[in-house]
PDB file of C-alpha atoms and ligand atoms in Angstrom:
ATOM      1  CA  MET R   1     -53.549-198.479  56.968  1.00  0.00           C
ATOM      2  CA  LYS R   2     -52.152-195.990  55.569  1.00  0.00           C
ATOM      3  CA  ALA R   3     -53.875-193.561  57.010  1.00  0.00           C
ATOM      4  CA  PHE R   4     -53.770-195.018  60.337  1.00  0.00           C
ATOM      5  CA  ALA R   5     -49.925-194.659  60.298  1.00  0.00           C
ATOM      6  CA  VAL R   6     -49.719-190.759  59.414  1.00  0.00           C
ATOM      7  CA  CYS R   7     -52.330-190.053  61.826  1.00  0.00           C
ATOM      8  CA  ALA R   8     -50.474-192.061  64.384  1.00  0.00           C
ATOM      9  CA  ALA R   9     -47.572-189.988  63.202  1.00  0.00           C
ATOM     10  CA  LEU R  10     -48.736-186.597  63.643  1.00  0.00           C
ATOM     11  CA  LEU R  11     -50.182-187.526  67.120  1.00  0.00           C
ATOM     12  CA  ALA R  12     -46.729-188.614  67.899  1.00  0.00           C
ATOM     13  CA  LEU R  13     -45.249-185.096  66.610  1.00  0.00           C
ATOM     14  CA  ALA R  14     -47.723-183.235  67.961  1.00  0.00           C
ATOM     15  CA  GLY R  15     -47.303-185.283  71.606  1.00  0.00           C
ATOM     16  CA  TRP R  16     -43.039-185.017  70.881  1.00  0.00           C
ATOM     17  CA  GLN R  17     -43.725-180.946  70.702  1.00  0.00           C
ATOM     18  CA  LEU R  18     -45.492-180.649  74.073  1.00  0.00           C
ATOM     19  CA  VAL R  19     -42.754-182.564  76.029  1.00  0.00           C
ATOM     20  CA  GLY R  20     -40.522-179.335  75.316  1.00  0.00           C
ATOM     21  CA  GLN R  21     -41.302-175.475  74.880  1.00  0.00           C
ATOM     22  CA  VAL R  22     -38.427-174.430  72.750  1.00  0.00           C
ATOM     23  CA  ALA R  23     -39.874-170.346  72.141  1.00  0.00           C
ATOM     24  CA  LYS R  24     -40.189-170.334  76.740  1.00  0.00           C
ATOM     25  CA  GLY R  25     -39.798-172.363  79.539  1.00  0.00           C
ATOM     26  CA  LYS R  26     -43.441-173.680  81.103  1.00  0.00           C
ATOM     27  CA  THR R  27     -43.732-171.921  83.925  1.00  0.00           C
ATOM     28  CA  ARG R  28     -41.543-168.477  83.978  1.00  0.00           C
ATOM     29  CA  PRO R  29     -41.339-165.826  81.665  1.00  0.00           C
ATOM     30  CA  LEU R  30     -38.298-165.445  79.698  1.00  0.00           C
ATOM     31  CA  GLU R  31     -38.630-166.181  76.109  1.00  0.00           C
ATOM     32  CA  THR R  32     -35.297-168.048  74.132  1.00  0.00           C
ATOM     33  CA  LYS R  33     -35.064-165.225  72.354  1.00  0.00           C
ATOM     34  CA  ILE R  34     -34.731-163.183  74.857  1.00  0.00           C
ATOM     35  CA  TRP R  35     -32.181-165.292  76.404  1.00  0.00           C
ATOM     36  CA  MET R  36     -30.427-165.618  73.092  1.00  0.00           C
ATOM     37  CA  LYS R  37     -30.070-161.783  72.373  1.00  0.00           C
ATOM     38  CA  THR R  38     -29.051-160.282  75.831  1.00  0.00           C
ATOM     39  CA  VAL R  39     -26.763-163.858  76.844  1.00  0.00           C
ATOM     40  CA  ASN R  40     -25.824-165.972  73.772  1.00  0.00           C
ATOM     41  CA  GLY R  41     -25.441-163.671  71.217  1.00  0.00           C
ATOM     42  CA  PRO R  42     -23.090-160.791  72.903  1.00  0.00           C
ATOM     43  CA  HIS R  43     -20.911-163.193  75.355  1.00  0.00           C
ATOM     44  CA  CYS R  44     -20.651-165.179  72.567  1.00  0.00           C
ATOM     45  CA  SER R  45     -19.570-162.632  69.977  1.00  0.00           C
ATOM     46  CA  THR R  46     -17.269-160.592  72.161  1.00  0.00           C
ATOM     47  CA  LEU R  47     -15.603-164.308  73.331  1.00  0.00           C
ATOM     48  CA  ALA R  48     -14.560-164.724  69.368  1.00  0.00           C
ATOM     49  CA  LYS R  49     -13.308-161.456  68.632  1.00  0.00           C
ATOM     50  CA  MET R  50     -10.906-161.089  72.358  1.00  0.00           C
ATOM     51  CA  LEU R  51     -10.122-164.634  71.078  1.00  0.00           C
ATOM     52  CA  LYS R  52      -8.956-163.759  67.200  1.00  0.00           C
ATOM     53  CA  ALA R  53      -7.195-160.620  68.136  1.00  0.00           C
ATOM     54  CA  GLY R  54      -5.746-162.756  71.355  1.00  0.00           C
ATOM     55  CA  PRO R  55      -5.881-161.007  74.973  1.00  0.00           C
ATOM     56  CA  ALA R  56      -3.368-158.691  75.348  1.00  0.00           C
ATOM     57  CA  ASP R  57      -3.348-158.840  79.182  1.00  0.00           C
ATOM     58  CA  ASP R  58      -4.664-160.170  82.706  1.00  0.00           C
ATOM     59  CA  LYS R  59      -7.652-157.580  82.612  1.00  0.00           C
ATOM     60  CA  GLU R  60      -8.559-159.360  78.842  1.00  0.00           C
ATOM     61  CA  TRP R  61      -7.861-162.852  80.335  1.00  0.00           C
ATOM     62  CA  GLY R  62     -10.112-162.261  82.866  1.00  0.00           C
ATOM     63  CA  ASP R  63     -13.041-161.039  80.329  1.00  0.00           C
ATOM     64  CA  VAL R  64     -12.352-163.904  78.213  1.00  0.00           C
ATOM     65  CA  LYS R  65     -13.047-166.262  81.779  1.00  0.00           C
ATOM     66  CA  THR R  66     -16.455-164.133  82.257  1.00  0.00           C
ATOM     67  CA  HIS R  67     -17.500-164.684  78.922  1.00  0.00           C
ATOM     68  CA  ALA R  68     -17.030-168.652  79.052  1.00  0.00           C
ATOM     69  CA  GLN R  69     -18.554-168.971  82.086  1.00  0.00           C
ATOM     70  CA  MET R  70     -21.557-166.714  80.830  1.00  0.00           C
ATOM     71  CA  LEU R  71     -22.242-169.159  78.107  1.00  0.00           C
ATOM     72  CA  SER R  72     -21.484-172.625  79.953  1.00  0.00           C
ATOM     73  CA  GLU R  73     -24.095-171.313  82.382  1.00  0.00           C
ATOM     74  CA  SER R  74     -26.357-170.844  79.177  1.00  0.00           C
ATOM     75  CA  GLY R  75     -26.131-174.284  78.831  1.00  0.00           C
ATOM     76  CA  HIS R  76     -28.121-175.157  81.622  1.00  0.00           C
ATOM     77  CA  VAL R  77     -30.610-172.361  81.935  1.00  0.00           C
ATOM     78  CA  LEU R  78     -31.507-173.916  78.043  1.00  0.00           C
ATOM     79  CA  MET R  79     -32.433-176.950  80.260  1.00  0.00           C
ATOM     80  CA  ALA R  80     -34.118-175.594  82.850  1.00  0.00           C
ATOM     81  CA  ASP R  81     -37.571-174.695  82.963  1.00  0.00           C
ATOM     82  CA  GLY R  82     -39.484-177.432  80.542  1.00  0.00           C
ATOM     83  CA  ARG R  83     -37.747-175.854  77.807  1.00  0.00           C
ATOM     84  CA  CYS R  84     -35.984-178.457  76.251  1.00  0.00           C
ATOM     85  CA  PRO R  85     -37.231-180.517  73.469  1.00  0.00           C
ATOM     86  CA  ASP R  86     -35.809-183.172  72.267  1.00  0.00           C
ATOM     87  CA  LYS R  87     -31.928-184.982  72.524  1.00  0.00           C
ATOM     88  CA  VAL R  88     -30.652-182.436  69.739  1.00  0.00           C
ATOM     89  CA  TRP R  89     -31.201-179.075  72.120  1.00  0.00           C
ATOM     90  CA  ALA R  90     -30.208-181.370  75.424  1.00  0.00           C
ATOM     91  CA  ASP R  91     -27.093-182.535  73.465  1.00  0.00           C
ATOM     92  CA  ALA R  92     -26.768-178.863  72.219  1.00  0.00           C
ATOM     93  CA  SER R  93     -26.764-177.555  75.591  1.00  0.00           C
ATOM     94  CA  LYS R  94     -24.541-179.722  77.356  1.00  0.00           C
ATOM     95  CA  GLN R  95     -21.871-179.201  74.372  1.00  0.00           C
ATOM     96  CA  LEU R  96     -22.277-175.637  75.521  1.00  0.00           C
ATOM     97  CA  GLN R  97     -21.696-176.232  79.039  1.00  0.00           C
ATOM     98  CA  GLU R  98     -19.009-178.447  78.583  1.00  0.00           C
ATOM     99  CA  GLY R  99     -17.233-175.943  75.568  1.00  0.00           C
ATOM    100  CA  GLY R 100     -17.557-172.462  77.846  1.00  0.00           C
ATOM    101  CA  ALA R 101     -15.979-174.570  80.938  1.00  0.00           C
ATOM    102  CA  ALA R 102     -13.134-175.181  78.612  1.00  0.00           C
ATOM    103  CA  VAL R 103     -12.888-172.167  77.646  1.00  0.00           C
ATOM    104  CA  ALA R 104     -12.692-170.570  80.819  1.00  0.00           C
ATOM    105  CA  ALA R 105      -9.870-173.222  81.403  1.00  0.00           C
ATOM    106  CA  ALA R 106      -8.295-172.368  79.101  1.00  0.00           C
ATOM    107  CA  ALA R 107      -8.495-168.872  79.721  1.00  0.00           C
ATOM    108  CA  SER R 108      -6.782-169.150  83.774  1.00  0.00           C
ATOM    109  CA  SER R 109      -4.002-171.148  81.838  1.00  0.00           C
ATOM    110  CA  LYS R 110      -4.038-168.263  79.512  1.00  0.00           C
ATOM    111  CA  ASP R 111      -3.659-170.896  76.389  1.00  0.00           C
ATOM    112  CA  LEU R 112      -4.962-169.100  73.497  1.00  0.00           C
ATOM    113  CA  GLU R 113      -4.939-171.995  71.214  1.00  0.00           C
ATOM    114  CA  GLY R 114      -6.989-174.478  73.693  1.00  0.00           C
ATOM    115  CA  ALA R 115      -9.454-171.571  73.936  1.00  0.00           C
ATOM    116  CA  ARG R 116      -9.606-170.823  70.763  1.00  0.00           C
ATOM    117  CA  SER R 117     -10.201-174.762  69.476  1.00  0.00           C
ATOM    118  CA  ALA R 118     -12.787-175.207  72.539  1.00  0.00           C
ATOM    119  CA  LEU R 119     -14.518-171.822  71.041  1.00  0.00           C
ATOM    120  CA  ASN R 120     -14.486-173.364  67.361  1.00  0.00           C
ATOM    121  CA  ASN R 121     -14.937-177.084  68.245  1.00  0.00           C
ATOM    122  CA  SER R 122     -17.539-176.818  70.787  1.00  0.00           C
ATOM    123  CA  VAL R 123     -19.110-173.950  71.788  1.00  0.00           C
ATOM    124  CA  LEU R 124     -19.975-172.707  68.262  1.00  0.00           C
ATOM    125  CA  ALA R 125     -20.970-176.299  67.408  1.00  0.00           C
ATOM    126  CA  SER R 126     -23.176-175.917  70.291  1.00  0.00           C
ATOM    127  CA  CYS R 127     -24.902-172.813  68.583  1.00  0.00           C
ATOM    128  CA  LYS R 128     -24.865-174.332  65.359  1.00  0.00           C
ATOM    129  CA  GLY R 129     -26.537-178.041  66.345  1.00  0.00           C
ATOM    130  CA  CYS R 130     -29.653-176.006  67.881  1.00  0.00           C
ATOM    131  CA  HIS R 131     -30.296-174.034  65.838  1.00  0.00           C
ATOM    132  CA  GLY R 132     -29.807-175.991  62.501  1.00  0.00           C
ATOM    133  CA  ALA R 133     -32.830-177.979  64.221  1.00  0.00           C
ATOM    134  CA  HIS R 134     -34.814-175.786  66.652  1.00  0.00           C
ATOM    135  CA  ARG R 135     -34.252-172.013  65.636  1.00  0.00           C
ATOM    136  CA  VAL R 136     -37.275-170.611  63.403  1.00  0.00           C
ATOM    137  CA  LYS R 137     -36.145-169.414  60.314  1.00  0.00           C
ATOM    138  CA  LYS R 138     -37.216-165.730  59.558  1.00  0.00           C
TER     139      LYS R 138
HETATM  140  C1  HEC V 201     -30.572-175.421  72.934  1.00  0.00           C
HETATM  141  C2  HEC V 201     -30.735-174.233  71.593  1.00  0.00           C
HETATM  142  C3  HEC V 201     -29.866-173.456  71.508  1.00  0.00           C
HETATM  143  C4  HEC V 201     -28.519-172.961  71.725  1.00  0.00           C
HETATM  144  C5  HEC V 201     -27.374-174.207  72.295  1.00  0.00           C
HETATM  145  C6  HEC V 201     -28.192-171.791  71.104  1.00  0.00           C
HETATM  146  N1  HEC V 201     -29.393-171.609  70.819  1.00  0.00           N
HETATM  147 FE1  HEC V 201     -29.547-169.728  69.955  1.00  0.00          FE
HETATM  148  N2  HEC V 201     -31.866-169.419  69.474  1.00  0.00           N
HETATM  149  C7  HEC V 201     -32.067-170.743  69.721  1.00  0.00           C
HETATM  150  C8  HEC V 201     -33.804-170.795  69.175  1.00  0.00           C
HETATM  151  C9  HEC V 201     -34.645-171.819  69.722  1.00  0.00           C
HETATM  152  C10 HEC V 201     -33.718-169.720  68.668  1.00  0.00           C
HETATM  153  C11 HEC V 201     -34.882-168.417  68.305  1.00  0.00           C
HETATM  154  C12 HEC V 201     -35.623-167.842  69.214  1.00  0.00           C
HETATM  155  C13 HEC V 201     -37.150-167.988  68.775  1.00  0.00           C
HETATM  156  O1  HEC V 201     -36.685-167.116  67.777  1.00  0.00           O
HETATM  157  O2  HEC V 201     -38.286-167.847  69.550  1.00  0.00           O
HETATM  158  C14 HEC V 201     -32.342-169.136  69.015  1.00  0.00           C
HETATM  159  C15 HEC V 201     -31.654-167.956  68.456  1.00  0.00           C
HETATM  160  C16 HEC V 201     -31.082-167.529  68.675  1.00  0.00           C
HETATM  161  C17 HEC V 201     -30.478-165.562  67.829  1.00  0.00           C
HETATM  162  C18 HEC V 201     -31.560-164.997  67.158  1.00  0.00           C
HETATM  163  C19 HEC V 201     -32.105-163.715  68.402  1.00  0.00           C
HETATM  164  C20 HEC V 201     -33.429-162.803  68.113  1.00  0.00           C
HETATM  165  O3  HEC V 201     -32.963-161.712  68.250  1.00  0.00           O
HETATM  166  O4  HEC V 201     -33.784-163.393  67.355  1.00  0.00           O
HETATM  167  C21 HEC V 201     -29.338-165.536  68.322  1.00  0.00           C
HETATM  168  C22 HEC V 201     -28.367-164.452  68.320  1.00  0.00           C
HETATM  169  C23 HEC V 201     -28.788-166.612  68.998  1.00  0.00           C
HETATM  170  N3  HEC V 201     -29.752-167.739  68.958  1.00  0.00           N
HETATM  171  C24 HEC V 201     -27.182-166.541  69.719  1.00  0.00           C
HETATM  172  C25 HEC V 201     -26.107-168.275  70.101  1.00  0.00           C
HETATM  173  C26 HEC V 201     -25.502-168.441  70.426  1.00  0.00           C
HETATM  174  C27 HEC V 201     -24.523-167.571  69.740  1.00  0.00           C
HETATM  175  C28 HEC V 201     -25.309-169.880  70.541  1.00  0.00           C
HETATM  176  C29 HEC V 201     -24.171-170.493  70.985  1.00  0.00           C
HETATM  177  C30 HEC V 201     -23.276-169.529  71.696  1.00  0.00           C
HETATM  178  C31 HEC V 201     -27.005-169.845  70.571  1.00  0.00           C
HETATM  179  N4  HEC V 201     -27.599-169.343  69.826  1.00  0.00           N
HETATM  180  C32 HEC V 201     -27.269-171.419  71.104  1.00  0.00           C
HETATM  181  C33 HEC V 201     -31.476-172.140  70.618  1.00  0.00           C
HETATM  182  C34 HEC V 201     -30.037-172.366  70.565  1.00  0.00           C
END
């Protein structure tokens, strides 16, 4: 009985992992790591730096909006091509979609506090939420 339970749990785990690909989608070549390195990492760190300093002029507010829109879209890409393995991933991706959109909206009205709060409470929380469960530790 005990051995059966362990076996069933292992099978369930194996089946669960086949549901989503995590490191890569099912049909397209893009590796999650490449997306992180070229999109999430750079857009997020530039956005955080800009909001820390506070955008100086219209051009910089426009740049804030650009980075925020890219991060929001990334939340959709992460759900595409069978990459999503579970609810933690899905919730974090949704949080990235909405958090990026909220920063972009705040940038449209040059609301620095609103942009900072959406960055901290939603965008950065989404990175942390997904990485906590799915990023391979090195
Ligand atoms: C829905 C899941 C998910 C979300 C949300 C997410 N990441 Fe990741 N991230 C991953 C996974 C999975 C890896 C590990 C990929 C691998 O090594 O195969 C990773 C790795 C990374 C890496 C390391 C890339 C490398 O060179 O090895 C960076 C940088 C990164 N993420 C930045 C971010 C930032 C910044 C955010 C938030 C704006 C974010 N990620 C949100 C899943 C996510």
